[in-house]
Amino acid sequence: ALYPAADPDGTTARRWEAFEQTDYNFSPRTFWFGAARYENDEFSGFEYQAIVSSGLGHKFIDSDATKFPGSAGVGYKFVETQDAYDDAGVLIAPGESDSEVVFRGTLDYDHEFTETTSLLDKFVVEAGADNTFMQNDLTLQVKMTDVLALAVGYSVRHNTDPQVGFEKTDTLTTINLVYELE
């Protein structure tokens, strides 16, 4: 969640997201997944984006130090766009509700350089006829204790067809305190 982030010009981010995925392993390297994602982002042009999806995944690398699974499947996405206004406050594009079938693909890379230092990269694409959403999150994480870590991250999000007046690409740099349950 980013609630709210600001700079000297005002609020620049207000977003929260929930994601859940369940996997069923067919073999040590192949799995079926079912996933759901909901996002509310006031600065993306969308009131919300929600998707339910299912498909197959494969663990390309699955060693103690490196994990690299990927998945591909289909989903159904629901979106509602925000009203768009010009600089004078005049409505130029009303918000709309829409839904579509999408392709959903992911690649997750996790490499432990040492017992305390890891590099994580998570990529997701949700491609449909009306819009393609892509997000890549790159994080360097350093454990301070068994349950606490410090993480520095860089995220890039892209929508091919956002609401009028909104940017296609958004970037975010973060410094986080991570609490991990074992």
Coordinates of N, CA and C in Angstrom, one line a residue:
A1 N 0.8 -1.2 0.0 CA 0.0 0.0 0.0 C 0.9 1.2 0.0
L2 N 0.5 2.2 -0.7 CA 1.1 3.6 -0.7 C 0.0 4.5 -0.3
Y3 N 0.1 5.0 0.9 CA -1.1 5.8 1.4 C -0.7 6.8 2.3
P4 N -0.7 8.1 2.0 CA -0.4 8.7 0.7 C 1.1 9.0 0.6
A5 N 1.6 9.1 -0.6 CA 3.0 9.5 -0.8 C 2.9 10.9 -1.3
A6 N 3.9 11.8 -1.0 CA 3.8 13.2 -1.4 C 5.1 13.8 -1.6
D7 N 5.1 14.8 -2.5 CA 6.3 15.6 -2.7 C 5.9 17.1 -2.5
P8 N 6.8 18.0 -2.7 CA 6.5 19.5 -2.4 C 5.3 20.0 -3.2
D9 N 5.0 19.3 -4.4 CA 3.8 19.7 -5.2 C 2.5 19.1 -4.7
G10 N 2.5 18.2 -3.8 CA 1.3 17.6 -3.3 C 1.4 16.1 -3.3
T11 N 0.2 15.4 -3.2 CA 0.1 14.0 -3.2 C 0.5 13.4 -4.5
T12 N 1.4 12.4 -4.6 CA 1.8 11.8 -5.8 C 1.5 10.4 -5.9
A13 N 1.0 9.7 -4.9 CA 0.6 8.3 -4.9 C -0.4 8.0 -3.8
R14 N -1.3 7.2 -4.2 CA -2.3 6.7 -3.2 C -2.8 5.4 -3.8
R15 N -2.3 4.3 -3.4 CA -2.6 3.0 -4.0 C -2.6 1.9 -3.0
W16 N -3.5 0.9 -3.1 CA -3.4 -0.3 -2.4 C -3.7 -1.4 -3.3
E17 N -3.2 -2.6 -3.0 CA -3.3 -3.8 -3.8 C -3.4 -5.0 -2.9
A18 N -4.2 -6.0 -3.3 CA -4.3 -7.3 -2.7 C -4.1 -8.3 -3.7
F19 N -3.3 -9.4 -3.4 CA -3.1 -10.4 -4.4 C -3.0 -11.7 -3.6
E20 N -3.6 -12.8 -4.2 CA -3.5 -14.1 -3.6 C -3.3 -15.1 -4.7
Q21 N -2.5 -16.1 -4.5 CA -2.3 -17.2 -5.5 C -2.2 -18.5 -4.7
T22 N -2.8 -19.5 -5.3 CA -2.7 -20.9 -4.7 C -2.1 -21.7 -5.8
D23 N -1.2 -22.7 -5.4 CA -0.6 -23.5 -6.4 C -0.9 -25.0 -6.1
Y24 N -1.0 -25.8 -7.1 CA -1.1 -27.3 -6.9 C 0.0 -27.9 -7.7
N25 N 0.9 -28.6 -7.1 CA 2.1 -29.1 -7.7 C 1.8 -30.5 -8.4
F26 N 2.0 -30.5 -9.7 CA 1.8 -31.8 -10.4 C 3.1 -32.6 -10.3
S27 N 4.2 -32.0 -10.3 CA 5.5 -32.6 -10.2 C 6.4 -31.6 -9.4
P28 N 7.7 -32.0 -9.1 CA 8.5 -31.0 -8.5 C 8.7 -29.7 -9.2
R29 N 8.5 -29.6 -10.5 CA 8.8 -28.4 -11.3 C 7.5 -27.8 -12.0
T30 N 6.4 -28.6 -12.0 CA 5.2 -28.1 -12.8 C 4.1 -27.9 -11.8
F31 N 3.3 -26.8 -12.0 CA 2.2 -26.6 -11.1 C 1.0 -25.9 -11.8
W32 N -0.1 -26.0 -11.2 CA -1.3 -25.3 -11.7 C -1.5 -24.1 -10.7
F33 N -2.0 -23.0 -11.1 CA -2.2 -21.9 -10.2 C -3.6 -21.3 -10.4
G34 N -4.1 -20.8 -9.3 CA -5.3 -20.0 -9.3 C -5.0 -18.7 -8.6
A35 N -5.3 -17.5 -9.2 CA -4.9 -16.3 -8.6 C -6.0 -15.2 -8.7
A36 N -5.9 -14.2 -7.8 CA -6.8 -13.1 -7.9 C -6.0 -11.9 -7.4
R37 N -6.3 -10.7 -8.1 CA -5.6 -9.5 -7.8 C -6.6 -8.3 -7.9
Y38 N -6.6 -7.5 -6.9 CA -7.4 -6.3 -6.9 C -6.5 -5.1 -6.6
E39 N -6.7 -4.0 -7.3 CA -5.9 -2.8 -7.2 C -6.8 -1.6 -7.2
N40 N -6.5 -0.6 -6.3 CA -7.2 0.7 -6.3 C -6.0 1.7 -6.3
D41 N -5.9 2.4 -7.4 CA -4.8 3.4 -7.6 C -5.4 4.7 -8.1
E42 N -5.4 5.7 -7.3 CA -6.0 7.0 -7.7 C -5.2 7.7 -8.7
F43 N -4.0 7.4 -9.0 CA -3.1 8.1 -10.0 C -2.9 7.3 -11.2
S44 N -3.6 6.2 -11.5 CA -3.4 5.4 -12.7 C -4.5 5.7 -13.7
G45 N -5.6 6.4 -13.4 CA -6.7 6.6 -14.3 C -7.8 5.5 -14.1
F46 N -7.5 4.5 -13.3 CA -8.5 3.5 -13.0 C -9.0 3.6 -11.6
E47 N -10.3 3.5 -11.4 CA -10.9 3.4 -10.0 C -10.4 2.1 -9.4
Y48 N -10.5 1.1 -10.2 CA -10.0 -0.2 -9.7 C -9.7 -1.1 -10.9
Q49 N -8.8 -2.1 -10.7 CA -8.6 -3.2 -11.7 C -8.6 -4.5 -10.8
A50 N -9.4 -5.4 -11.3 CA -9.5 -6.7 -10.6 C -9.4 -7.8 -11.6
I51 N -8.7 -8.9 -11.3 CA -8.6 -10.0 -12.2 C -8.6 -11.3 -11.4
V52 N -9.2 -12.3 -12.0 CA -9.1 -13.7 -11.5 C -8.5 -14.5 -12.7
S53 N -7.6 -15.4 -12.4 CA -6.9 -16.1 -13.4 C -6.5 -17.5 -13.0
S54 N -6.2 -18.3 -14.0 CA -5.8 -19.7 -13.7 C -4.9 -20.1 -14.9
G55 N -4.0 -21.0 -14.6 CA -3.1 -21.5 -15.6 C -2.0 -22.5 -15.1
L56 N -1.0 -22.6 -15.9 CA 0.1 -23.6 -15.5 C 1.4 -22.8 -15.3
G57 N 2.2 -23.4 -14.4 CA 3.5 -22.8 -14.1 C 4.6 -23.8 -14.2
H58 N 5.8 -23.3 -14.3 CA 7.0 -24.2 -14.3 C 8.1 -23.5 -13.6
K59 N 8.9 -24.3 -12.8 CA 10.0 -23.8 -12.1 C 11.3 -24.1 -13.0
F60 N 11.7 -23.1 -13.7 CA 12.9 -23.2 -14.6 C 14.1 -23.5 -13.8
I61 N 14.3 -22.8 -12.7 CA 15.5 -23.0 -11.8 C 14.9 -23.1 -10.4
D62 N 15.3 -24.2 -9.7 CA 14.8 -24.4 -8.3 C 15.9 -25.0 -7.4
S63 N 16.9 -24.1 -7.2 CA 18.0 -24.5 -6.3 C 17.9 -23.8 -5.0
D64 N 18.8 -24.1 -4.1 CA 18.8 -23.5 -2.8 C 19.1 -22.0 -2.9
A65 N 19.9 -21.6 -3.8 CA 20.3 -20.1 -4.0 C 19.4 -19.4 -5.0
T66 N 18.9 -20.1 -5.9 CA 18.1 -19.4 -7.0 C 16.8 -20.1 -7.3
K67 N 15.8 -19.3 -7.4 CA 14.4 -19.7 -7.7 C 14.0 -18.9 -9.0
F68 N 13.5 -19.6 -10.0 CA 13.0 -18.9 -11.2 C 11.8 -19.6 -11.8
P69 N 10.6 -19.3 -11.2 CA 9.4 -19.9 -11.8 C 8.7 -18.9 -12.7
G70 N 8.0 -19.5 -13.6 CA 7.2 -18.6 -14.5 C 5.8 -19.3 -14.7
S71 N 4.8 -18.5 -15.0 CA 3.5 -19.0 -15.2 C 2.8 -18.3 -16.4
A72 N 1.8 -19.0 -17.0 CA 1.0 -18.5 -18.1 C -0.4 -19.1 -17.9
G73 N -1.4 -18.2 -18.2 CA -2.8 -18.6 -18.1 C -3.7 -17.6 -18.6
V74 N -5.0 -17.8 -18.4 CA -6.0 -16.9 -18.8 C -6.7 -16.4 -17.6
G75 N -7.3 -15.2 -17.8 CA -8.1 -14.6 -16.7 C -9.2 -13.8 -17.2
Y76 N -10.0 -13.3 -16.3 CA -11.0 -12.3 -16.6 C -10.8 -11.1 -15.8
K77 N -10.7 -9.9 -16.4 CA -10.4 -8.7 -15.8 C -11.5 -7.7 -15.8
F78 N -11.8 -7.1 -14.7 CA -12.8 -6.1 -14.5 C -12.1 -4.8 -14.2
V79 N -12.5 -3.7 -14.9 CA -11.9 -2.4 -14.7 C -13.0 -1.3 -14.6
E80 N -12.7 -0.3 -13.9 CA -13.5 0.9 -13.9 C -12.6 2.1 -14.0
T81 N -12.7 2.9 -15.0 CA -11.8 4.1 -15.2 C -12.4 5.3 -14.4
Q82 N -11.5 6.2 -14.1 CA -11.9 7.4 -13.4 C -12.4 8.5 -14.3
D83 N -13.2 9.4 -13.9 CA -13.5 10.6 -14.6 C -12.3 11.4 -14.9
A84 N -12.1 11.9 -16.1 CA -10.9 12.7 -16.4 C -11.4 14.2 -16.6
Y85 N -10.6 15.1 -16.1 CA -10.9 16.6 -16.1 C -9.7 17.3 -16.7
D86 N -10.0 18.4 -17.4 CA -8.9 19.3 -17.9 C -8.4 20.2 -16.8
D87 N -7.5 21.0 -17.1 CA -6.9 21.9 -16.1 C -7.9 22.9 -15.5
A88 N -9.0 23.2 -16.2 CA -10.0 24.1 -15.7 C -11.1 23.4 -14.9
G89 N -10.9 22.1 -14.8 CA -11.9 21.3 -14.0 C -13.1 20.8 -14.8
V90 N -13.1 20.9 -16.1 CA -14.2 20.5 -17.0 C -14.0 19.0 -17.3
L91 N -15.1 18.3 -17.2 CA -15.1 16.8 -17.5 C -14.8 16.6 -19.0
I92 N -13.7 15.9 -19.3 CA -13.4 15.6 -20.7 C -13.6 14.2 -21.1
A93 N -13.7 13.3 -20.1 CA -13.9 11.8 -20.3 C -14.5 11.2 -19.1
P94 N -15.8 10.8 -19.2 CA -16.4 10.1 -18.0 C -15.8 8.7 -17.8
G95 N -15.8 8.3 -16.5 CA -15.4 7.0 -16.2 C -16.3 5.9 -16.8
E96 N -15.7 4.7 -17.0 CA -16.5 3.6 -17.6 C -16.1 2.3 -16.9
S97 N -17.1 1.4 -16.9 CA -16.8 0.0 -16.5 C -16.6 -0.9 -17.7
D98 N -15.7 -1.8 -17.6 CA -15.4 -2.7 -18.7 C -14.9 -4.0 -18.1
S99 N -14.9 -5.1 -18.9 CA -14.3 -6.4 -18.5 C -13.9 -7.0 -19.8
E100 N -12.9 -7.9 -19.7 CA -12.4 -8.6 -20.8 C -11.6 -9.9 -20.4
V101 N -11.4 -10.8 -21.3 CA -10.6 -12.0 -21.1 C -9.2 -11.5 -21.4
V102 N -8.2 -12.0 -20.5 CA -6.8 -11.6 -20.7 C -5.9 -12.8 -20.6
F103 N -4.7 -12.6 -21.2 CA -3.6 -13.5 -20.9 C -2.9 -13.0 -19.7
R104 N -2.5 -13.9 -18.8 CA -1.7 -13.5 -17.6 C -0.5 -14.3 -17.6
G105 N 0.7 -13.6 -17.5 CA 1.9 -14.3 -17.4 C 2.8 -13.7 -16.3
T106 N 3.6 -14.5 -15.7 CA 4.5 -14.0 -14.6 C 5.9 -14.7 -14.8
L107 N 6.9 -13.9 -14.3 CA 8.3 -14.5 -14.1 C 8.7 -13.9 -12.8
D108 N 9.2 -14.8 -11.9 CA 9.7 -14.4 -10.6 C 11.1 -14.9 -10.5
Y109 N 12.0 -14.0 -10.1 CA 13.4 -14.4 -10.0 C 13.9 -14.1 -8.6
D110 N 14.5 -15.0 -7.8 CA 14.9 -14.8 -6.5 C 16.3 -15.5 -6.3
H111 N 17.3 -14.6 -6.1 CA 18.6 -15.2 -5.9 C 19.3 -14.7 -4.6
E112 N 19.7 -15.6 -3.8 CA 20.4 -15.3 -2.6 C 21.9 -15.2 -2.8
F113 N 22.5 -14.0 -2.8 CA 23.9 -13.8 -2.9 C 24.7 -14.4 -1.7
T114 N 24.1 -14.1 -0.5 CA 24.6 -14.6 0.7 C 23.4 -15.0 1.6
E115 N 23.7 -15.5 2.8 CA 22.6 -15.8 3.7 C 21.7 -14.6 4.1
T116 N 22.3 -13.4 3.9 CA 21.5 -12.2 4.3 C 21.1 -11.3 3.2
T117 N 21.7 -11.5 2.0 CA 21.4 -10.6 0.8 C 20.8 -11.3 -0.3
S118 N 19.6 -10.8 -0.8 CA 18.9 -11.4 -1.9 C 18.5 -10.3 -2.9
L119 N 18.4 -10.8 -4.2 CA 17.9 -10.0 -5.3 C 16.6 -10.6 -5.7
L120 N 15.5 -9.8 -5.8 CA 14.2 -10.4 -6.2 C 13.7 -9.5 -7.4
D121 N 13.2 -10.2 -8.4 CA 12.6 -9.5 -9.5 C 11.3 -10.2 -9.9
K122 N 10.2 -9.5 -9.9 CA 8.9 -10.0 -10.2 C 8.2 -9.3 -11.3
F123 N 7.9 -10.0 -12.4 CA 7.3 -9.4 -13.6 C 5.9 -10.0 -13.8
V124 N 4.9 -9.2 -14.1 CA 3.6 -9.7 -14.4 C 3.1 -8.9 -15.6
V125 N 2.4 -9.7 -16.5 CA 1.7 -9.0 -17.6 C 0.3 -9.6 -17.7
E126 N -0.7 -8.7 -17.9 CA -2.1 -9.0 -18.1 C -2.5 -8.3 -19.4
A127 N -2.6 -9.1 -20.5 CA -2.8 -8.6 -21.8 C -4.1 -8.9 -22.3
G128 N -4.9 -7.9 -22.7 CA -6.2 -8.1 -23.3 C -6.4 -7.2 -24.5
A129 N -7.5 -7.3 -25.1 CA -7.8 -6.5 -26.4 C -7.8 -5.0 -26.1
D130 N -8.3 -4.6 -24.9 CA -8.5 -3.2 -24.6 C -7.3 -2.6 -24.0
N131 N -6.5 -3.3 -23.2 CA -5.4 -2.7 -22.4 C -4.4 -3.9 -22.1
T132 N -3.2 -3.5 -22.0 CA -2.2 -4.4 -21.5 C -1.5 -3.8 -20.3
F133 N -1.5 -4.5 -19.2 CA -0.9 -4.0 -17.9 C 0.3 -4.8 -17.7
M134 N 1.5 -4.1 -17.4 CA 2.7 -4.8 -17.1 C 3.3 -4.1 -15.9
Q135 N 3.9 -4.9 -15.0 CA 4.6 -4.4 -13.8 C 5.8 -5.2 -13.6
N136 N 6.9 -4.5 -13.3 CA 8.2 -5.2 -12.9 C 8.6 -4.6 -11.6
D137 N 8.9 -5.4 -10.6 CA 9.4 -5.0 -9.3 C 10.7 -5.6 -9.0
L138 N 11.8 -4.8 -8.9 CA 13.1 -5.2 -8.7 C 13.5 -4.8 -7.2
T139 N 14.0 -5.7 -6.4 CA 14.2 -5.4 -5.0 C 15.6 -6.0 -4.6
L140 N 16.4 -5.3 -3.9 CA 17.5 -5.8 -3.2 C 17.2 -5.8 -1.7
Q141 N 17.3 -7.0 -1.1 CA 16.9 -7.1 0.3 C 18.0 -7.6 1.2
V142 N 18.3 -7.0 2.3 CA 19.3 -7.4 3.2 C 18.7 -7.7 4.6
K143 N 18.9 -8.9 5.1 CA 18.3 -9.3 6.4 C 19.1 -8.7 7.5
M144 N 18.4 -8.2 8.5 CA 19.1 -7.6 9.7 C 19.0 -8.6 10.8
T145 N 17.8 -9.3 10.9 CA 17.6 -10.3 11.9 C 16.9 -11.5 11.2
D146 N 16.5 -12.5 12.0 CA 15.7 -13.6 11.4 C 14.4 -13.2 10.7
V147 N 13.8 -12.1 11.2 CA 12.5 -11.7 10.7 C 12.4 -10.3 10.1
L148 N 13.5 -9.5 10.3 CA 13.5 -8.1 9.8 C 14.6 -8.0 8.7
A149 N 14.2 -7.3 7.6 CA 15.1 -7.0 6.6 C 14.9 -5.5 6.1
L150 N 15.9 -5.0 5.5 CA 15.8 -3.7 4.8 C 15.8 -4.0 3.3
A151 N 14.9 -3.3 2.6 CA 14.8 -3.6 1.1 C 14.8 -2.2 0.4
V152 N 15.5 -2.2 -0.7 CA 15.4 -1.1 -1.6 C 14.8 -1.6 -2.9
G153 N 13.8 -0.9 -3.4 CA 13.1 -1.4 -4.6 C 12.9 -0.4 -5.7
Y154 N 12.7 -0.8 -6.9 CA 12.3 0.0 -8.0 C 11.2 -0.7 -8.8
S155 N 10.1 0.0 -9.0 CA 9.0 -0.6 -9.7 C 8.6 0.2 -10.9
V156 N 8.3 -0.5 -12.0 CA 7.8 0.1 -13.2 C 6.4 -0.5 -13.5
R157 N 5.4 0.4 -13.7 CA 4.1 -0.1 -14.1 C 3.7 0.6 -15.4
H158 N 3.0 -0.2 -16.3 CA 2.7 0.4 -17.6 C 1.3 -0.1 -18.0
N159 N 0.4 0.8 -18.4 CA -0.8 0.5 -19.0 C -0.8 1.0 -20.4
T160 N -1.2 0.2 -21.4 CA -1.1 0.7 -22.8 C -2.2 1.6 -23.2
D161 N -3.3 1.6 -22.4 CA -4.5 2.4 -22.8 C -5.1 3.0 -21.5
P162 N -4.4 3.9 -20.8 CA -5.0 4.5 -19.6 C -6.1 5.5 -19.9
Q163 N -6.8 6.0 -19.0 CA -7.8 7.0 -19.2 C -7.2 8.3 -19.7
V164 N -7.9 9.1 -20.4 CA -7.4 10.4 -20.9 C -6.8 11.2 -19.8
G165 N -5.7 11.8 -20.0 CA -5.1 12.7 -19.0 C -4.1 12.0 -18.0
F166 N -4.0 10.6 -18.2 CA -3.1 9.9 -17.2 C -2.0 9.3 -18.0
E167 N -0.8 9.2 -17.4 CA 0.4 8.7 -18.0 C 0.3 7.2 -18.2
K168 N 1.0 6.7 -19.2 CA 1.0 5.2 -19.5 C 1.9 4.5 -18.5
T169 N 3.0 5.2 -18.1 CA 4.1 4.5 -17.3 C 4.2 5.3 -16.0
D170 N 4.4 4.5 -14.9 CA 4.6 5.0 -13.6 C 5.8 4.3 -13.0
T171 N 6.7 5.0 -12.3 CA 7.8 4.4 -11.6 C 7.7 4.7 -10.1
L172 N 8.3 3.9 -9.4 CA 8.3 4.1 -7.9 C 9.6 3.5 -7.3
T173 N 10.3 4.3 -6.5 CA 11.5 3.9 -5.8 C 11.1 3.8 -4.3
T174 N 11.5 2.7 -3.7 CA 11.1 2.6 -2.3 C 12.3 2.1 -1.4
I175 N 12.2 2.4 -0.1 CA 13.0 1.9 0.9 C 12.0 1.3 1.9
N176 N 12.1 0.0 2.2 CA 11.1 -0.6 3.1 C 11.8 -1.4 4.2
L177 N 11.1 -1.5 5.3 CA 11.4 -2.4 6.4 C 10.5 -3.6 6.2
V178 N 11.1 -4.8 6.0 CA 10.3 -6.0 5.7 C 10.3 -6.9 7.0
Y179 N 9.0 -7.3 7.3 CA 8.8 -8.3 8.4 C 8.4 -9.6 7.7
E180 N 9.1 -10.6 8.0 CA 8.9 -11.9 7.3 C 8.5 -13.0 8.3
L181 N 7.4 -13.6 8.1 CA 6.9 -14.7 9.0 C 7.5 -16.0 8.4
E182 N 8.0 -16.8 9.2 CA 8.6 -18.1 8.8 C 7.5 -19.2 8.8

